[in-house]
Coordinates of C-alpha atoms in Angstrom, one line a residue:
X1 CA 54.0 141.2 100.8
X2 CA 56.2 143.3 102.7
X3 CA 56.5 146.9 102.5
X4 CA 58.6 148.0 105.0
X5 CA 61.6 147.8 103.1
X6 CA 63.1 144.6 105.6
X7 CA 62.1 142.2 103.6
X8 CA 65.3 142.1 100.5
X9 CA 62.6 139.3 98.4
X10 CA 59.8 141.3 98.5
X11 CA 60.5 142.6 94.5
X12 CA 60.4 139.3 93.4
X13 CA 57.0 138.6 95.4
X14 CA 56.1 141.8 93.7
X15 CA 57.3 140.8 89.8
X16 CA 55.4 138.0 90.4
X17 CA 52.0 139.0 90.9
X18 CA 52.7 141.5 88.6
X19 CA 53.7 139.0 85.9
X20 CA 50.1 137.4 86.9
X21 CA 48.1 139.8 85.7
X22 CA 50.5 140.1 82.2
X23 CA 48.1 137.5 80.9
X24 CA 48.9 137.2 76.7
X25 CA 50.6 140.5 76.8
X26 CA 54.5 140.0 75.2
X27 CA 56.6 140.9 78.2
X28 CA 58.1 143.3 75.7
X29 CA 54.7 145.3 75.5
X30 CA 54.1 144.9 79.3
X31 CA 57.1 146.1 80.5
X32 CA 56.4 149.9 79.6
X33 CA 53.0 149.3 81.2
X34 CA 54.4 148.4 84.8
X35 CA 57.5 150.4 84.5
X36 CA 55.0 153.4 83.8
X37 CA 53.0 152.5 86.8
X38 CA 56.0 152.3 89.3
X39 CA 57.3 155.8 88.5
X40 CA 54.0 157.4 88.5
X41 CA 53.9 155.6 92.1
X42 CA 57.4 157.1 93.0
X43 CA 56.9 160.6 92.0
X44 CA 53.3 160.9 93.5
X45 CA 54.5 159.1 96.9
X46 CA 57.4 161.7 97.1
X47 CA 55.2 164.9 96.1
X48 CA 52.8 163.3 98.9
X49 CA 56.0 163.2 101.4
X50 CA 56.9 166.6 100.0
X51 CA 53.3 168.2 100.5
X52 CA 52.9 167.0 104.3
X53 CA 56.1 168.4 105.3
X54 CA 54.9 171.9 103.5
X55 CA 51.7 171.8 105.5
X56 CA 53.3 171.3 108.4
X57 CA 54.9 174.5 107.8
X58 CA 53.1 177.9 109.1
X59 CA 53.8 180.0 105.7
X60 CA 54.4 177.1 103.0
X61 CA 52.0 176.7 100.8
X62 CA 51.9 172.6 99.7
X63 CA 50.3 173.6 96.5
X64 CA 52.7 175.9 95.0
X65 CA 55.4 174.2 92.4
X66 CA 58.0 175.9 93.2
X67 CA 57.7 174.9 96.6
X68 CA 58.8 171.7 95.2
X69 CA 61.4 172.5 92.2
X70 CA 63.6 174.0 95.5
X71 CA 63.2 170.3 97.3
X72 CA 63.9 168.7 93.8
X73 CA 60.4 166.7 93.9
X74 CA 58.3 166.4 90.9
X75 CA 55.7 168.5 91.3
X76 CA 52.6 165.9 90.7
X77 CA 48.4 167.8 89.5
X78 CA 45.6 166.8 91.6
X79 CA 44.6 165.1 88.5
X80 CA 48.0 162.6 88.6
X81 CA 48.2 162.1 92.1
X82 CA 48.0 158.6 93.2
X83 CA 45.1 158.7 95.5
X84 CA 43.6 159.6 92.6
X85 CA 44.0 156.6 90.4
X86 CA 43.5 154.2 93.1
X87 CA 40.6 155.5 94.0
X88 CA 39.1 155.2 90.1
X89 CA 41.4 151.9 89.0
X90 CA 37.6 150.2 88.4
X91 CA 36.3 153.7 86.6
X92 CA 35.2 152.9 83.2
X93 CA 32.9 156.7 82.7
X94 CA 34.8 159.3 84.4
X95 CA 34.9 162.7 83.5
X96 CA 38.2 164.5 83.9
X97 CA 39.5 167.7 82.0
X98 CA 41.9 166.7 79.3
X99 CA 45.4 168.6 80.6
X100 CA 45.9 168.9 76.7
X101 CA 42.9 170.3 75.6
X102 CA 41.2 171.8 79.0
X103 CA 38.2 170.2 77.7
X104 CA 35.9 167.8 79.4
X105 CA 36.1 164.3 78.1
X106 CA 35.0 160.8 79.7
X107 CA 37.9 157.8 80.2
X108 CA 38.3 154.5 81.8
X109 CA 41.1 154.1 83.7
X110 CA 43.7 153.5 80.9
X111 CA 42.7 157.1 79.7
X112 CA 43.2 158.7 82.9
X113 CA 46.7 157.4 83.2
X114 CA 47.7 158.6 79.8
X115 CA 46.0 162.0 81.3
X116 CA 48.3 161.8 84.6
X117 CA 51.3 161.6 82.5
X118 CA 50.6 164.6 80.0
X119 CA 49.5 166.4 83.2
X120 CA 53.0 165.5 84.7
X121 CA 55.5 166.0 81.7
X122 CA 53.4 169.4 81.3
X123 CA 54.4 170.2 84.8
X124 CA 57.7 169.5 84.6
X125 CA 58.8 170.1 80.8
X126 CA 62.6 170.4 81.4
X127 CA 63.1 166.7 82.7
X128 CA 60.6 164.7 81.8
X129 CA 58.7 166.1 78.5
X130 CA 58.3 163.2 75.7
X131 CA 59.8 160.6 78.4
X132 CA 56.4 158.8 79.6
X133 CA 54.1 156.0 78.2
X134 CA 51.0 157.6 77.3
X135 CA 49.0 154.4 75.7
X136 CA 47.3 152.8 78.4
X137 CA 43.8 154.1 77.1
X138 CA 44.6 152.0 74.0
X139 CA 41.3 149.5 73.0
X140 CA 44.3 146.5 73.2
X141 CA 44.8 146.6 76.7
X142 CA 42.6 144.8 79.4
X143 CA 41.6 147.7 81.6
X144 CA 40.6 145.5 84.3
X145 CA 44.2 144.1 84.5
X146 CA 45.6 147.8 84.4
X147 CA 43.0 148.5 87.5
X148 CA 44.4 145.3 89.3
X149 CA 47.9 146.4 88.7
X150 CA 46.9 149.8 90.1
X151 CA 46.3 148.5 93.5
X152 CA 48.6 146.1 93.8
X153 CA 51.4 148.8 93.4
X154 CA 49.1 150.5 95.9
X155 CA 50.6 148.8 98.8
X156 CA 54.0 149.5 98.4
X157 CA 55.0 151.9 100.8
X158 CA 58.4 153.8 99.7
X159 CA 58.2 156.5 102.6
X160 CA 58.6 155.3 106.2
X161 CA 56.7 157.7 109.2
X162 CA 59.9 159.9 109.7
X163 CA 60.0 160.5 105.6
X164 CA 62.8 159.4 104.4
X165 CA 62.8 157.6 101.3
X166 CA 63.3 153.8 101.9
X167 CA 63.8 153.3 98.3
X168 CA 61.7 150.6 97.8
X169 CA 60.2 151.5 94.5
X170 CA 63.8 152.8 93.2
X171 CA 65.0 148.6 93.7
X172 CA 61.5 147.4 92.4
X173 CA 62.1 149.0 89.2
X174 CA 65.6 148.0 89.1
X175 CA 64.5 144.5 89.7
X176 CA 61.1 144.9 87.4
X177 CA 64.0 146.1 84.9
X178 CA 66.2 142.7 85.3
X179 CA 63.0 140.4 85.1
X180 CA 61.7 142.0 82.0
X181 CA 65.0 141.4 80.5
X182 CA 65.1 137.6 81.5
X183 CA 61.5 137.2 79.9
X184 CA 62.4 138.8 76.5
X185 CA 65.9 137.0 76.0
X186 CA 67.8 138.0 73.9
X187 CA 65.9 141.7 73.3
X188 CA 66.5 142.2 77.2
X189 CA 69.9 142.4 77.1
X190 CA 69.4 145.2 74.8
X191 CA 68.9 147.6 77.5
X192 CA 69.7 146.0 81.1
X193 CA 73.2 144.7 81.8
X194 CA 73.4 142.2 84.5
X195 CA 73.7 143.7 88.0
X196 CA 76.3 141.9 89.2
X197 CA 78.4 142.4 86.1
X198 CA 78.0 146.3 86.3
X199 CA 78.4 145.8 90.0
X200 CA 81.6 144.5 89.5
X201 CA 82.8 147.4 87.0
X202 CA 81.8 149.9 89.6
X203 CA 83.6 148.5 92.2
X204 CA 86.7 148.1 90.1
X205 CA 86.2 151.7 88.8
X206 CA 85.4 153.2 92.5
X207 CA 83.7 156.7 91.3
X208 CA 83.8 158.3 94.4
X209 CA 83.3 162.1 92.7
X210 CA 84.2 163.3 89.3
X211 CA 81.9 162.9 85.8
X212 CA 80.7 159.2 84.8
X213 CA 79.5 158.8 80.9
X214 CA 78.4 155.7 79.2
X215 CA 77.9 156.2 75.7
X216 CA 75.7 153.5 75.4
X217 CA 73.8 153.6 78.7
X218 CA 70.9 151.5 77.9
X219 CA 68.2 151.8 81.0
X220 CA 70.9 153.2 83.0
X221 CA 71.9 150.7 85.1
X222 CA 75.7 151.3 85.0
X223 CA 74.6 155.2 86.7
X224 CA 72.5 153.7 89.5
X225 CA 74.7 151.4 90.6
X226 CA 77.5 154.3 90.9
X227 CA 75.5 155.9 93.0
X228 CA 74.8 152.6 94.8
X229 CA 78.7 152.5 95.7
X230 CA 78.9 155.8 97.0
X231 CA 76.0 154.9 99.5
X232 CA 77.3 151.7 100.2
X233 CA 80.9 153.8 100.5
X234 CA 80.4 157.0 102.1
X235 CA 79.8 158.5 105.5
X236 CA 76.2 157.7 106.4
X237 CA 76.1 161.5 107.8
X238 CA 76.9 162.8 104.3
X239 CA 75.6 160.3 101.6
X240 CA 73.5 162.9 100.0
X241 CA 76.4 165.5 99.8
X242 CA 78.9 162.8 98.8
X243 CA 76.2 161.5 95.6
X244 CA 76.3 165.5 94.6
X245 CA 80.6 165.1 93.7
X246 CA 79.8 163.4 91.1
X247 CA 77.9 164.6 87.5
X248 CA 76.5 161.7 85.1
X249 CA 76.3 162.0 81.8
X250 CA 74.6 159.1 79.2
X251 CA 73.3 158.8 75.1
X252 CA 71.4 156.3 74.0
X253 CA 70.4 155.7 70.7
X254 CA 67.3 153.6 71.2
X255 CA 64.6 156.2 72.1
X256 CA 62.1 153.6 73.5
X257 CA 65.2 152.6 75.8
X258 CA 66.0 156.2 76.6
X259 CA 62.5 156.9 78.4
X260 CA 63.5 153.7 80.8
X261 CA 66.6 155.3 81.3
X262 CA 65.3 159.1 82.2
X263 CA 62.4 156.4 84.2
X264 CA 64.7 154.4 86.2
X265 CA 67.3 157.4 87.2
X266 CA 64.3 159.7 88.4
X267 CA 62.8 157.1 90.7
X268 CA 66.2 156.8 92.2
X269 CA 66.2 160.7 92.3
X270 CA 69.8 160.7 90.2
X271 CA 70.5 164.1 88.0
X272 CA 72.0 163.1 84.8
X273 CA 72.3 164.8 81.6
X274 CA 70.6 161.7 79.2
X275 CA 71.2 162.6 75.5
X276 CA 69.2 160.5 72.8
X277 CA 69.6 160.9 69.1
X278 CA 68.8 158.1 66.3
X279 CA 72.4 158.6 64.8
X280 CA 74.2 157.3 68.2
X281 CA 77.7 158.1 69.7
X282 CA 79.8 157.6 65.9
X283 CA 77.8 159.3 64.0
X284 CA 76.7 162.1 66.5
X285 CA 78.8 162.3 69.8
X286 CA 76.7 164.2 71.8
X287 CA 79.4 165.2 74.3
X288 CA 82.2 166.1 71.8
X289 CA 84.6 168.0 73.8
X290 CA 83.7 167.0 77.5
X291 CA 86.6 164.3 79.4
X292 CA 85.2 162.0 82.0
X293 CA 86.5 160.7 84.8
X294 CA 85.0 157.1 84.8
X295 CA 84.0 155.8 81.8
X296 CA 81.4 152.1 82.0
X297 CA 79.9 150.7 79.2
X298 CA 78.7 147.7 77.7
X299 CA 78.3 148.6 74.1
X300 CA 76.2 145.9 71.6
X301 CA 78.8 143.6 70.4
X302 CA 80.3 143.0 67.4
X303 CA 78.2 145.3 65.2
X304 CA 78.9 145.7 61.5
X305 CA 77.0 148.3 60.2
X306 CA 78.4 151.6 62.7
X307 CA 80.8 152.6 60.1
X308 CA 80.2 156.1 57.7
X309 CA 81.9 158.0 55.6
X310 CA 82.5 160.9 57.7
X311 CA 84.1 159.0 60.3
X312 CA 87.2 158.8 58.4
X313 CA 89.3 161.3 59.8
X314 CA 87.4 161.7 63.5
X315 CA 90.4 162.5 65.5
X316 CA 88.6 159.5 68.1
X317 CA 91.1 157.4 66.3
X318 CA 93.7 159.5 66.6
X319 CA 95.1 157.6 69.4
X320 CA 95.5 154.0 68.3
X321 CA 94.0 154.0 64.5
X322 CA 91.2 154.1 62.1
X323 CA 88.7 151.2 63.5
X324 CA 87.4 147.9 61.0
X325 CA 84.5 149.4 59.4
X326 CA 82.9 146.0 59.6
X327 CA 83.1 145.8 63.5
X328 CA 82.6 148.6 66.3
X329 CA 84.4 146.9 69.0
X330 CA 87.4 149.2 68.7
X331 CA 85.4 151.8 67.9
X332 CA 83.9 151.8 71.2
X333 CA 87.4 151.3 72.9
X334 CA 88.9 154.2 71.3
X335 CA 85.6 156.3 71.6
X336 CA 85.9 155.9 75.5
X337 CA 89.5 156.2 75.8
X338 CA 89.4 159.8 73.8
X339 CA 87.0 160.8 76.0
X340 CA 88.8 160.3 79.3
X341 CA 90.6 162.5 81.5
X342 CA 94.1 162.6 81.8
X343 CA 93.3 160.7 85.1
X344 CA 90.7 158.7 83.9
X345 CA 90.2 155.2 83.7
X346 CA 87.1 153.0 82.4
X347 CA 85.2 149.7 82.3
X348 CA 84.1 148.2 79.0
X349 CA 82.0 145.1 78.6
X350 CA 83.3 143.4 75.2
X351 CA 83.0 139.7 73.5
X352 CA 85.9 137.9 73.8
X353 CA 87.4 138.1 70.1
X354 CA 88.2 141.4 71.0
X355 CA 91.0 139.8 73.1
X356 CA 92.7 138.0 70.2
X357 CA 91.4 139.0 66.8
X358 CA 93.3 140.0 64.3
X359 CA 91.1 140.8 61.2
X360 CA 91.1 143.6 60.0
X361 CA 93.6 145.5 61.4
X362 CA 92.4 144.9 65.1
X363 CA 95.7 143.4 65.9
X364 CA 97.5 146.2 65.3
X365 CA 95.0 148.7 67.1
X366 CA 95.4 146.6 70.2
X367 CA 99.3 146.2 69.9
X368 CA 99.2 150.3 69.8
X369 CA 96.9 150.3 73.1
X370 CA 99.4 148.3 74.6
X371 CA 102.6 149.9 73.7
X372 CA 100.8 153.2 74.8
X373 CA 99.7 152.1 78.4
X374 CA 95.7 152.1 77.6
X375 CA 94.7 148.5 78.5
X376 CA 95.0 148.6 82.7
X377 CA 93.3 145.3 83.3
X378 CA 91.8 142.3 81.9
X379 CA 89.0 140.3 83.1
X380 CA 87.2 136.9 81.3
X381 CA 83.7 136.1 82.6
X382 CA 82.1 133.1 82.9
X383 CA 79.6 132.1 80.1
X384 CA 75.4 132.7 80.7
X385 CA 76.2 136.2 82.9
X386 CA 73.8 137.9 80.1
X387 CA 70.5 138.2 78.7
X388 CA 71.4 139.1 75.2
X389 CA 73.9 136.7 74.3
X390 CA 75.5 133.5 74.6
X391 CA 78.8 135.0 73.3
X392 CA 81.2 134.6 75.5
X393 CA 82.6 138.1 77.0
X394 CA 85.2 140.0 78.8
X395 CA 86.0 143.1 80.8
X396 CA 88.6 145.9 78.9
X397 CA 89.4 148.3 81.9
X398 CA 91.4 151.4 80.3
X399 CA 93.6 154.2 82.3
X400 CA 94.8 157.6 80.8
X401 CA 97.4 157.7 82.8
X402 CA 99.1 154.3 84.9
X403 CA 101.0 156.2 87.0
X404 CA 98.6 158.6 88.7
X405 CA 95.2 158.3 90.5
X406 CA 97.2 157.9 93.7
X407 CA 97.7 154.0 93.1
X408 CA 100.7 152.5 92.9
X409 CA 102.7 153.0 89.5
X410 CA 101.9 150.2 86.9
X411 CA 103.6 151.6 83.8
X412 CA 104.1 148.6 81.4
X413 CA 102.2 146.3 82.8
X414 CA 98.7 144.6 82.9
X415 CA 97.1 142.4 85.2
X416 CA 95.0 139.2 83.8
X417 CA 92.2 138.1 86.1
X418 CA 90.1 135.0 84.9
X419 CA 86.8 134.9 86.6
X420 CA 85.8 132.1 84.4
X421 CA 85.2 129.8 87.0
X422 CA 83.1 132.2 88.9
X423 CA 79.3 132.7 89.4
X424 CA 76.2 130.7 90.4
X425 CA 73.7 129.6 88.5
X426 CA 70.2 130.9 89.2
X427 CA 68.3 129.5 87.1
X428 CA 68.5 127.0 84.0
X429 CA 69.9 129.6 81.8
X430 CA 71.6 132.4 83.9
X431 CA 74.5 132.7 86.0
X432 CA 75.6 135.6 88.9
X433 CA 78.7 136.6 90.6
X434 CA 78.1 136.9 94.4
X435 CA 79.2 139.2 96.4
X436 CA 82.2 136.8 97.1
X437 CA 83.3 136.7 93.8
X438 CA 83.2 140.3 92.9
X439 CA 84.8 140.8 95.9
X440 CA 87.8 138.5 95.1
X441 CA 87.9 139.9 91.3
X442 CA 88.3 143.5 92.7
X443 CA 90.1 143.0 95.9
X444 CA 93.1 141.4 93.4
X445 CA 92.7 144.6 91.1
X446 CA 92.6 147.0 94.3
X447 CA 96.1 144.8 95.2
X448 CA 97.3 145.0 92.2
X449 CA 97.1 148.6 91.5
X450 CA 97.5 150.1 95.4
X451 CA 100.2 151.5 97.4
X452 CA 101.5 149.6 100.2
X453 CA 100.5 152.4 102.7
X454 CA 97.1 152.5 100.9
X455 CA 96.3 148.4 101.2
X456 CA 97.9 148.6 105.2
X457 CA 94.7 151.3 105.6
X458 CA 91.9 149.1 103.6
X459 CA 93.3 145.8 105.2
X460 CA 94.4 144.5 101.7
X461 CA 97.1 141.9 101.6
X462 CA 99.9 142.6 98.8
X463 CA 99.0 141.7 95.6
X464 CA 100.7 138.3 94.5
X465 CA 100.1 136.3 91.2
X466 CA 97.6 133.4 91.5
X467 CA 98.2 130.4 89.3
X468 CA 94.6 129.9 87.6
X469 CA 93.5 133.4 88.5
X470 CA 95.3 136.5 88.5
X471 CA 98.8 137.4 86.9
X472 CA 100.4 140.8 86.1
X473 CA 102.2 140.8 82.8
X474 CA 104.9 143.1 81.5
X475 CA 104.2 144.8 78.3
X476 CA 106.7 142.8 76.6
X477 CA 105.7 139.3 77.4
X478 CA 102.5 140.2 76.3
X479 CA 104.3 141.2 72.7
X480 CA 106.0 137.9 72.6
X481 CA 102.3 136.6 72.6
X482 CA 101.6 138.7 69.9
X483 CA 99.7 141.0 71.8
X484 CA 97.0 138.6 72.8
X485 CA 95.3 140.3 76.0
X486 CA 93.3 136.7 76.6
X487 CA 93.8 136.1 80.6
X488 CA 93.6 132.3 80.3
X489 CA 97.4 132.5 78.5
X490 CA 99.3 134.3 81.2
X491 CA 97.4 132.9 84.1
X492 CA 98.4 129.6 84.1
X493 CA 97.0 126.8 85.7
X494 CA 95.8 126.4 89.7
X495 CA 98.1 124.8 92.1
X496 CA 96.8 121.3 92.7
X497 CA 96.5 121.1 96.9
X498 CA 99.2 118.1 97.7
X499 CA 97.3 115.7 100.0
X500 CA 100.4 114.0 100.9
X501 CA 100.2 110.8 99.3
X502 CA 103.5 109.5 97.3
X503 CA 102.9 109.9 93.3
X504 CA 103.6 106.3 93.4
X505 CA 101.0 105.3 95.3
X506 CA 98.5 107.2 93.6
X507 CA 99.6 105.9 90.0
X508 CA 99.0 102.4 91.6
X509 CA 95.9 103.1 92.8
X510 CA 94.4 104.5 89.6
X511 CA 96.0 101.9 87.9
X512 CA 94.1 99.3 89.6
X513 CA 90.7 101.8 89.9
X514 CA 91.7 101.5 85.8
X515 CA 91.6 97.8 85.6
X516 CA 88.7 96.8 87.7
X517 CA 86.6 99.0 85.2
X518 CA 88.3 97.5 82.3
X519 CA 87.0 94.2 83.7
X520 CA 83.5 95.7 84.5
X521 CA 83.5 97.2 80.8
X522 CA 83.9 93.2 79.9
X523 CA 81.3 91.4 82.0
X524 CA 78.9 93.8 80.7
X525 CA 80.4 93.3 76.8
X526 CA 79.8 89.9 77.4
X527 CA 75.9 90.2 78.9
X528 CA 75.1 92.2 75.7
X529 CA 76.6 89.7 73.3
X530 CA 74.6 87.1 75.0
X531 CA 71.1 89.0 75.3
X532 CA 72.2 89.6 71.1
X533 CA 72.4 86.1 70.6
X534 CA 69.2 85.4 72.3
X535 CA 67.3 87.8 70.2
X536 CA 68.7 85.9 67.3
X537 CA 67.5 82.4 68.0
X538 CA 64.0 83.9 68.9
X539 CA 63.9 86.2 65.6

């Protein structure tokens, strides 16, 4: 396996071993036991990066935390530290002292993991306090398998000589992340979105500095991959101080999902203020008067029971209306478009009623979004793009204001882009968009939406319409639709390429393709009727 960080497959070499030593454990259950491991991996490789560089310093001293709160590094016990555990994966009688208790007990390995982890939230109470698994010493687990998986993580090397971070456990938990969602189905897509669906949000969205939310934020996927584009995006020289102009803010209502979250945003050392609360965003907005500048979300579809009494007068539906209490769709829409800047604009992943429903009162909620300039852009996916759900979906994209953002003014219009087409499969059940086809979906929005001077600088062509693809529609065509928002209506269908042969011709020739199978059809009629008969006489 490589661990140099060259070698893009190596997380899947690395899942896959892994997945070995899963044995009967419900990838559900076994996913907190790797993910566990990998971050304890990640913080103790980058205190160990952290504590060289201190004793290479003539008055540092590498065991003082503070030393490390200042370099914003965990700062990992003696009793956590990774040398540690690999060097007693096979212990099954070893005496540590309990971080809890400061007395002297005896565990296996399982024990002294759960004993890292209360030694590490101790140690660093502000950011990580109740977000670890602390049940490996449980009697249900195969401590031999917990030792294996111990020293497999064990070669993965995330610093390189010079110590910079290569990042190489930050993608293995992404991707650890993505194939625990594939083996649990429809539970997966509970917490992971597909990356190259929140991939193509970002890029649509382009959060270059400013304050991202998601109100639903699952394991946090949407927030890594925003700082993924300003990486990808920004000076090489000042990556680091370019990730700091922007502040990320998250709630999530599932607790177990929160800890992957505050997991999978500290091994790709991200800051983000991570609310949890069992009520959820309705019921118990955690952010009540902040505005963001992005807003990306892909909120649980279609849910029935949000709805409270004390909702009824939330000035969230101030803007467009009082939500169906018996589906959250439009709760979520006008939840994020309340909390948005007057610049700000935001992504929503949504099933595709939302598009056209009108139960309910949803048609008139979306006819008010329209006629107020909320809905920016449209996007319908392709079918299988998610764990969770076979339903097919869409992309809302919302903007406070049309006119600002330093894009090109798009009052009283929308653009319709359907991507349905799109996407690989990569595997029996799952499709992808590749990095083709997120770039054609965003390079038409980034068309669509820019000024001439600023396309001429990013080497965009104009935008144009695209029959079978892309169309921008004036408010009030999309009102003699009834205020449909469903791309496939105002797209149209793809120009057929003319090859150059006469129509006459062609209806000739499929005329006579038409008649030569007619007269296949009845040779073979005729061979059955006869093999029939013969059966007969023989019966």
């Amino acid at each position: 396996m490589a661990t140099n960080g060259t070698d893009l497959g190596f997380e899947a070499e690395l899942f896959k071993a892994a997945d070995k030593l899963r044995g009967n454990l419900e990838p559900s259950e076994y996913k907190h036991v790797a993910l566990g491991l990998i971050f304890l991996k990640y913080i103790s490789d980058a205190f160990d990066t952290q504590h060289a560089r201190l004793e290479a310093e003539e008055f540092a001293d590498p065991e003082d935390p503070e030393e490390y709160l200042a370099a914003r590094v965990f700062w990992v016990p003696p009793l956590a530290r990774w040398a540690n555990l690999k060097a007693n994966a096979r212990a099954r009688d070893l005496e540590i002292v309990d971080p809890t208790t400061g007395k002297n007990r005896k565990v296996d390995i399982g024990g002294l993991i759960d004993a890292a982890m209360e030694a590490i939230e101790k140690a660093n109470e502000s950011t990580l306090k109740g977000v670890l698994p602390k049940d490996y010493g449980r009697p249900q687990l195969d401590k031999t398998m917990i030792g294996d998986l111990v020293m497999l993580f064990s070669d993965i090397g995330m610093h390189s000589t010079d110590g910079q971070s290569t990042d190489l456990l930050g993608r293995a938990y992404e991707y650890f992340l993505s194939g625990f969602a594939g083996a649990e189905g429809r539970r997966g897509g509970e917490f992971f979105t597909p990356r190259s669906v929140v991939r193509t949000m970002v890029e649509m969205l382009e959060p270059y500095k400013g304050r991202v939310y998601d109100p639903c934020c699952g394991s946090g996927g949407m927030f890594v991959q925003s700082e993924k584009f300003i990486e990808d995006h920004a000076d090489q020289k000042d990556v680091e101080k370019a990730k700091r102009q922007i502040s990320i803010y998250g709630q999530e209502r599932n607790h177990t999902t929160w800890k992957l979250a505050k997991m999978n945003l500290a091994v790709r050392g991200i800051d983000a203020e991570i609310a949890w609360n069992n009520e959820g965003s309705f019921t118990k907005d955690h952010f009540p008067n902040l505005k963001f500048d992005y807003c990306l979300a892909n909120p649980p579809f279609n849910i029935s029971d949000w709805w409270n009494e004390s909702l009824a007068d939330d000035p969230r539906w101030q803007h467009f209306g009082t939500p169906p209490a018996g589906n959250a769709n439009y709760a979520w829409l006008s939840h994020i478009y309340h909390h948005l800047a007057p610049r700000g604009t935001a992504g929503v992943v949504l099933a595709n009623g939302s598009m056209s429903s009108q139960s309910s009162g949803e048609g008139e909620i979306r006819q008010r979004m329209i006629e107020k300039d909320a809905v920016d852009c449209m996007v319908a996916l392709p079918g299988q793009l998610f764990y969770s759900t076979q339903i097919p979906a869409c992309l809302w994209f919302l903007a406070r204001d049309k006119s600002a953002n330093g894009h090109r003014d798009r009052r009283g219009e929308v653009l319709f882009i359907d991507a349905r087409k799109l996407g690989t499969m990569v595997d029996r059940t799952r499709r992808e968009f590749s990095a083709d086809d997120i770039a054609k979906i965003t390079s038409a929005y980034h068309a669509w939406r820019g000024k001439p001077e600023a396309l001429a600088a990013s080497g965009l062509t104009p935008y144009e319409d695209v029959p079978g693809f892309c169309a921008s529609v004036s408010n009030a065509d999309i009102a003699k639709q009834g205020h449909v928002l469903t791309p496939g209506r105002y797209v149209g269908a793809e120009d057929i390429a003319d090859d150059g042969i006469p129509f006459a011709d062609k209806f000739a020739e499929l005329r006579a393709a038409l008649a030569e199978q007619f007269a296949d059809g009845r040779v073979l009629e005729a061979r059955i009727e006869e093999a029939l008969a013969g059966v007969r006489e023989h019966g």
